[in-house]
Short mmCIF file of C-alpha atoms in Angstrom, two decimals:
data_model
loop_
_atom_site.label_atom_id
_atom_site.label_comp_id
_atom_site.label_asym_id
_atom_site.label_seq_id
_atom_site.Cartn_x
_atom_site.Cartn_y
_atom_site.Cartn_z
CA MET P 1382 115.61 101.89 74.76
CA SER P 1383 115.35 99.72 71.54
CA THR P 1384 116.95 96.97 73.04
CA ALA P 1385 113.87 96.43 75.86
CA PRO P 1386 112.02 93.01 75.72
CA ALA P 1387 108.51 92.91 74.58
CA PRO P 1388 105.63 93.93 76.34
CA ALA P 1389 104.29 91.91 78.81
CA ARG P 1390 100.89 92.71 81.20
CA ALA P 1391 99.60 95.96 82.02
CA ALA P 1392 100.60 96.56 85.92
CA ARG P 1393 96.65 97.67 86.19
CA GLU P 1394 95.73 94.50 84.99
CA VAL P 1395 97.66 92.48 87.66
CA TYR P 1396 96.12 95.01 90.21
CA ARG P 1397 92.70 93.67 88.88
CA ASP P 1398 92.83 90.77 89.15
CA THR P 1399 94.95 90.60 92.66
CA VAL P 1400 92.17 92.81 93.52
CA ALA P 1401 89.74 90.07 92.66
CA GLU P 1402 91.46 87.44 94.29
CA LEU P 1403 92.06 89.19 97.47
CA LEU P 1404 88.23 90.49 97.84
CA PRO P 1405 86.74 87.17 98.47
CA GLY P 1406 89.00 86.37 101.65
CA GLU P 1407 89.38 89.24 103.39
CA PRO P 1408 85.73 91.10 104.38
CA ARG P 1409 87.26 94.34 105.07
CA LEU P 1410 88.15 95.40 101.15
CA VAL P 1411 85.63 97.24 99.28
CA VAL P 1412 86.22 98.20 95.74
CA LEU P 1413 85.29 101.65 95.06
CA ASP P 1414 85.82 102.67 91.25
CA SER P 1415 84.93 105.91 89.15
CA ASP P 1416 83.74 104.23 85.96
CA THR P 1417 87.02 103.57 84.97
CA GLY P 1418 86.35 100.23 82.79
CA LEU P 1419 89.03 98.38 84.85
CA PHE P 1420 86.52 96.21 86.90
CA GLY P 1421 83.96 95.84 84.10
CA GLY P 1422 83.07 92.04 83.85
CA VAL P 1423 85.57 90.86 86.64
CA ASP P 1424 83.65 88.37 88.82
CA PHE P 1425 84.26 88.97 92.58
CA GLY P 1426 81.92 85.93 93.24
CA SER P 1427 80.20 86.15 96.72
CA ALA P 1428 82.21 89.62 97.45
CA ALA P 1429 80.15 91.02 94.39
CA ASP P 1430 78.44 93.72 97.04
CA ARG P 1431 81.82 95.04 98.42
CA TYR P 1432 82.19 96.66 94.86
CA LEU P 1433 81.02 100.18 93.94
CA ASN P 1434 80.99 102.18 91.09
CA LEU P 1435 80.26 105.59 92.08
CA GLY P 1436 80.95 106.77 88.62
CA ILE P 1437 83.10 110.46 87.67
CA ALA P 1438 83.05 111.81 91.15
CA GLU P 1439 86.64 111.51 92.10
CA HIS P 1440 85.87 113.98 95.30
CA THR P 1441 83.02 111.72 96.58
CA LEU P 1442 84.55 108.83 95.82
CA MET P 1443 87.76 109.74 98.33
CA GLY P 1444 85.27 111.33 100.92
CA THR P 1445 83.05 107.96 100.61
CA ALA P 1446 86.62 106.14 101.11
CA ALA P 1447 87.17 107.95 104.65
CA GLY P 1448 84.27 107.51 105.49
CA LEU P 1449 83.86 103.99 105.10
CA ALA P 1450 87.34 103.54 106.81
CA ARG P 1451 86.98 105.05 109.75
CA GLU P 1452 84.05 102.10 110.44
CA GLY P 1453 86.82 99.75 110.05
CA ARG P 1454 87.03 98.58 106.08
CA ILE P 1455 89.91 99.06 104.10
CA PRO P 1456 88.62 100.98 101.00
CA LEU P 1457 90.72 100.65 97.15
CA VAL P 1458 90.00 103.95 95.24
CA ASN P 1459 90.18 103.33 91.67
CA THR P 1460 90.38 106.38 89.39
CA MET P 1461 93.09 107.95 87.03
CA ALA P 1462 96.00 109.89 88.28
CA ALA P 1463 95.58 113.05 86.66
CA PHE P 1464 92.16 113.29 88.68
CA ALA P 1465 93.63 111.68 91.68
CA SER P 1466 95.84 114.41 92.52
CA SER P 1467 94.08 117.24 90.95
CA ARG P 1468 90.02 117.46 91.50
CA ALA P 1469 90.27 114.99 94.30
CA VAL P 1470 92.97 116.62 96.47
CA GLU P 1471 91.35 118.64 98.94
CA ALA P 1472 89.41 115.02 99.93
CA VAL P 1473 92.54 112.97 100.04
CA LYS P 1474 94.07 115.71 102.18
CA ILE P 1475 91.29 116.23 104.34
CA ASP P 1476 89.05 113.22 104.28
CA ILE P 1477 92.49 110.45 103.88
CA ALA P 1478 95.53 111.63 104.89
CA MET P 1479 94.22 114.15 108.04
CA GLY P 1480 93.39 111.09 109.50
CA ASN P 1481 95.87 108.27 108.70
CA LEU P 1482 92.99 106.22 106.93
CA PRO P 1483 94.05 102.88 105.29
CA VAL P 1484 93.07 104.39 102.00
CA LEU P 1485 94.59 102.68 98.79
CA ILE P 1486 94.37 105.03 95.85
CA ALA P 1487 95.18 103.11 92.80
CA ALA P 1488 95.74 105.91 90.05
CA THR P 1489 96.13 104.22 86.69
CA HIS P 1490 97.37 106.10 83.60
CA SER P 1491 100.23 108.04 85.61
CA GLY P 1492 102.98 110.22 84.01
CA VAL P 1493 102.23 110.38 79.98
CA SER P 1494 100.71 106.44 79.80
CA ALA P 1495 97.60 108.35 78.71
CA GLY P 1496 99.67 110.21 75.92
CA HIS P 1497 97.12 109.96 73.30
CA LEU P 1498 94.22 111.72 75.27
CA GLY P 1499 96.20 114.84 75.46
CA PRO P 1500 97.71 117.11 78.42
CA THR P 1501 94.53 116.93 80.23
CA HIS P 1502 95.01 113.56 80.97
CA HIS P 1503 98.92 113.66 82.17
CA ALA P 1504 100.10 112.79 85.09
CA LEU P 1505 103.08 114.94 85.66
CA GLU P 1506 102.29 116.47 89.24
CA ASP P 1507 100.90 113.55 91.06
CA LEU P 1508 104.26 112.33 92.41
CA ALA P 1509 104.93 115.72 94.23
CA VAL P 1510 101.59 116.21 95.23
CA MET P 1511 100.98 113.06 97.04
CA ARG P 1512 104.43 112.78 98.79
CA ALA P 1513 103.83 116.44 100.47
CA LEU P 1514 100.88 115.01 102.25
CA PRO P 1515 101.82 113.33 105.64
CA HIS P 1516 101.00 109.80 106.09
CA MET P 1517 100.97 109.40 102.49
CA THR P 1518 102.90 106.04 101.38
CA VAL P 1519 103.62 106.41 98.05
CA VAL P 1520 104.17 103.59 95.30
CA VAL P 1521 105.46 103.32 92.04
CA PRO P 1522 105.20 99.76 90.95
CA GLY P 1523 108.34 99.18 88.08
CA ASP P 1524 106.53 96.59 86.17
CA ALA P 1525 103.38 94.18 85.97
CA ALA P 1526 105.59 91.22 87.59
CA GLY P 1527 105.68 93.15 91.27
CA THR P 1528 102.23 95.12 91.43
CA GLY P 1529 100.66 92.35 92.99
CA GLU P 1530 103.32 92.27 95.96
CA LEU P 1531 103.44 95.87 96.28
CA LEU P 1532 99.78 95.82 96.63
CA ARG P 1533 99.32 93.10 98.83
CA GLN P 1534 102.59 94.83 100.98
CA ALA P 1535 101.16 97.83 100.91
CA LEU P 1536 97.45 96.72 102.09
CA THR P 1537 99.25 95.64 105.48
CA LEU P 1538 99.99 99.50 106.16
CA GLY P 1539 96.91 100.70 107.80
CA GLY P 1540 97.74 104.20 106.67
CA PRO P 1541 97.33 105.91 103.00
CA VAL P 1542 98.74 104.45 99.75
CA TYR P 1543 99.19 106.11 96.94
CA PHE P 1544 99.76 103.71 94.43
CA ARG P 1545 100.94 104.58 90.98
CA LEU P 1546 99.96 102.79 87.86
CA GLY P 1547 100.38 103.20 83.80
CA ARG P 1548 97.50 102.79 81.23
CA GLY P 1549 99.11 99.79 78.68
CA ALA P 1550 101.92 96.85 78.87
CA THR P 1551 105.17 97.68 79.79
CA PRO P 1552 108.36 95.21 79.65
CA ASP P 1553 109.37 93.61 82.58
CA LEU P 1554 112.39 94.60 84.48
CA PRO P 1555 115.10 91.98 85.03
CA ALA P 1556 115.16 89.81 88.10
CA GLY P 1557 116.24 91.73 91.31
CA PRO P 1558 116.12 91.11 94.82
CA PRO P 1559 113.10 90.61 96.52
CA LEU P 1560 110.61 93.31 96.65
CA ARG P 1561 109.97 95.02 99.67
CA LEU P 1562 108.20 97.97 100.34
CA GLY P 1563 110.47 101.25 101.44
CA LYS P 1564 113.46 98.99 100.09
CA ALA P 1565 115.61 99.99 96.86
CA GLN P 1566 116.01 97.29 94.47
CA GLN P 1567 119.81 97.37 92.79
CA LEU P 1568 119.79 95.95 89.53
CA ARG P 1569 123.23 96.62 88.55
CA HIS P 1570 126.72 97.16 90.12
CA GLY P 1571 129.37 99.70 89.58
CA THR P 1572 131.35 102.20 91.07
CA ASP P 1573 131.32 105.31 89.04
CA VAL P 1574 127.67 106.98 89.00
CA THR P 1575 124.31 105.83 90.61
CA LEU P 1576 121.23 105.85 88.34
CA ALA P 1577 118.68 106.20 90.81
CA ALA P 1578 115.46 105.11 88.51
CA CYS P 1579 111.30 105.34 89.79
CA GLY P 1580 108.66 103.76 87.07
CA PRO P 1581 108.64 101.24 84.10
CA TYR P 1582 110.59 103.22 80.82
CA PRO P 1583 112.77 105.36 83.30
CA THR P 1584 114.06 102.21 84.84
CA LEU P 1585 114.51 100.55 81.91
CA ALA P 1586 116.15 103.95 80.15
CA ALA P 1587 118.69 103.73 83.08
CA LEU P 1588 119.81 99.74 82.81
CA GLU P 1589 120.15 100.81 78.99
CA ALA P 1590 122.36 103.60 79.72
CA ALA P 1591 124.44 101.79 82.06
CA ASP P 1592 125.26 99.80 79.32
CA LEU P 1593 126.60 102.39 77.00
CA LEU P 1594 128.27 103.28 79.65
CA GLU P 1595 130.27 100.18 80.16
CA CYS P 1596 131.19 100.19 76.75
CA GLU P 1597 132.81 103.52 77.14
CA GLY P 1598 134.37 101.68 80.78
CA ILE P 1599 131.85 103.39 82.97
CA THR P 1600 130.24 101.43 85.73
CA ALA P 1601 126.80 102.20 86.80
CA ASN P 1602 124.86 101.23 90.16
CA VAL P 1603 121.67 100.88 88.83
CA LEU P 1604 118.88 101.33 91.72
CA HIS P 1605 115.18 100.83 91.37
CA LEU P 1606 113.17 102.90 93.40
CA HIS P 1607 109.89 101.56 93.85
CA THR P 1608 108.53 103.24 96.75
CA VAL P 1609 108.97 107.29 96.83
CA LYS P 1610 108.00 107.64 100.25
CA PRO P 1611 109.52 106.86 102.41
CA LEU P 1612 112.49 106.89 100.26
CA ASP P 1613 114.97 104.53 101.04
CA THR P 1614 118.21 106.92 101.77
CA PRO P 1615 120.47 104.67 103.17
CA ALA P 1616 120.32 102.45 99.96
CA LEU P 1617 121.40 105.43 97.92
CA LEU P 1618 124.15 106.20 100.29
CA SER P 1619 125.51 103.15 99.99
CA SER P 1620 125.45 102.86 96.08
CA LEU P 1621 127.16 106.03 95.57
CA GLY P 1622 130.64 105.67 94.03
CA VAL P 1623 134.07 107.40 94.78
CA ARG P 1624 132.57 110.66 92.79
CA ASP P 1625 129.36 110.83 94.57
CA THR P 1626 127.35 111.71 91.59
CA VAL P 1627 123.40 110.56 91.20
CA ILE P 1628 121.05 110.86 88.33
CA THR P 1629 117.86 109.85 88.90
CA VAL P 1630 115.10 109.30 86.55
CA GLU P 1631 111.88 109.10 86.20
CA GLU P 1632 108.10 110.10 84.51
CA HIS P 1633 107.25 113.03 85.96
CA TRP P 1634 107.84 116.79 85.76
CA SER P 1635 111.14 118.10 87.11
CA SER P 1636 109.94 119.99 90.22
CA GLY P 1637 108.72 117.86 93.15
CA GLY P 1638 108.91 114.31 91.84
CA PHE P 1639 111.59 111.72 92.49
CA GLY P 1640 114.41 113.31 91.80
CA SER P 1641 113.46 116.34 94.18
CA ALA P 1642 113.07 113.54 96.85
CA VAL P 1643 116.43 112.30 96.48
CA ALA P 1644 118.16 115.73 96.01
CA GLU P 1645 116.30 116.65 99.50
CA ALA P 1646 117.32 113.12 101.71
CA LEU P 1647 120.64 113.09 100.38
CA SER P 1648 121.25 117.02 100.90
CA ALA P 1649 120.40 116.58 104.26
CA VAL P 1650 123.31 113.86 105.08
CA ARG P 1651 126.05 114.12 102.26
CA PRO P 1652 127.10 116.76 99.45
CA VAL P 1653 126.23 114.77 96.75
CA ARG P 1654 125.69 116.31 92.51
CA VAL P 1655 122.42 115.00 91.71
CA HIS P 1656 121.10 114.96 88.01
CA ARG P 1657 117.20 115.14 87.49
CA MET P 1658 116.32 113.45 84.19
CA ALA P 1659 112.50 114.11 84.13
CA LEU P 1660 110.56 115.62 81.88
CA PRO P 1661 110.56 119.40 81.36
CA ASP P 1662 108.53 122.10 83.25
CA GLU P 1663 106.04 122.53 80.48
CA PHE P 1664 102.53 121.04 79.22
CA VAL P 1665 103.14 118.48 76.53
CA PRO P 1666 102.07 119.66 73.67
CA VAL P 1667 101.39 116.50 71.27
CA ALA P 1668 99.95 113.50 71.47
CA GLY P 1669 101.88 110.48 71.13
CA SER P 1670 102.66 106.85 73.07
CA GLN P 1671 103.96 106.62 76.19
CA ARG P 1672 107.72 105.94 74.87
CA TYR P 1673 107.54 108.27 72.10
CA LEU P 1674 106.90 111.60 74.53
CA LEU P 1675 109.36 110.02 77.08
CA GLU P 1676 111.89 110.28 74.85
CA ARG P 1677 110.78 113.72 72.94
CA GLY P 1678 111.02 115.22 76.56
CA GLY P 1679 114.35 113.85 77.56
CA VAL P 1680 114.47 110.36 79.60
CA SER P 1681 116.23 108.46 77.41
CA ALA P 1682 119.28 106.11 77.56
CA ARG P 1683 121.11 107.94 75.44
CA ALA P 1684 120.57 111.10 77.25
CA ILE P 1685 121.41 109.60 80.59
CA ALA P 1686 124.24 108.24 79.82
CA GLU P 1687 125.48 111.42 78.49
CA ARG P 1688 124.54 113.36 81.37
CA ALA P 1689 126.70 110.95 83.22
CA ARG P 1690 129.42 111.52 81.13
CA ASP P 1691 129.50 115.10 81.55
CA SER P 1692 128.99 114.85 85.16
CA LEU P 1693 131.98 112.45 85.50
CA VAL P 1694 134.40 114.43 83.06
CA SER P 1695 133.11 118.01 85.28
CA ARG P 1696 133.91 116.20 88.12
CA SER P 1697 137.16 115.63 87.49
CA GLY P 1698 138.35 118.81 85.82
CA GLY P 1699 137.91 117.74 82.32
CA THR P 1700 139.87 114.73 82.13
CA ARG P 1701 138.19 111.03 82.78
#
């Protein structure tokens, strides 16, 4: 990931600013906060009374959001991903998902983006938890630039949404097709292997891996799947190369997350070899930056390229 462009804005900052822009014009919107500090100092103007900071009480936050949604409001719940998908998940399941209520859960500090705070603040199971809930749409913006557009589209769905955001700034992805919720973006075309990525650094690593492979005569499709549920299975199928090999890349434990979703979807319709590049099944024992912890866990361009190379050699019986 060394050749990635310089970081731009944090996706959560774009989310915050988009909420501040939308709130005055849509009287059904209500912002519920768990003392994240994200909205400190933000001017909501005439809509200031529709911002409520309930403190660090995530379970109560979800229940309050469900009640407001049943009264015709569209709540945006703001908390950290580690807490949305753990201590608050019963209320997410029973109060929000079961009723198919229009509550958007904006979960910050996802993955290892709060790596300096240690494993209590890592969220490496949240995609597995949230995508298992009926009615739940799961969205992971790939960069700050696309966050506002995906948020606007998510708010029109009329059902629960898990909106996964990191903590700090990450580099913007290269320009691709227009963002459409539920539709993958094809960022690069190839014929030998498909690299399917979810999240900012995993997608950048997949793009860089494609560059490395190209130097060896291997061409790769790179798909950016910002919507984990519903998954764009048709795009995955149409991107398959002649060797039917897919490598998934994500910022999550290997079990139950994005890679699992891809494997489940493809296995139902076509025999495809799926390799999952994710963090190993263990708590991250050290503190560090998001990028450092990902690379330490094997989510890096070099590791992706190596996996692709090995898979293609194996697929062809030892020669390529």
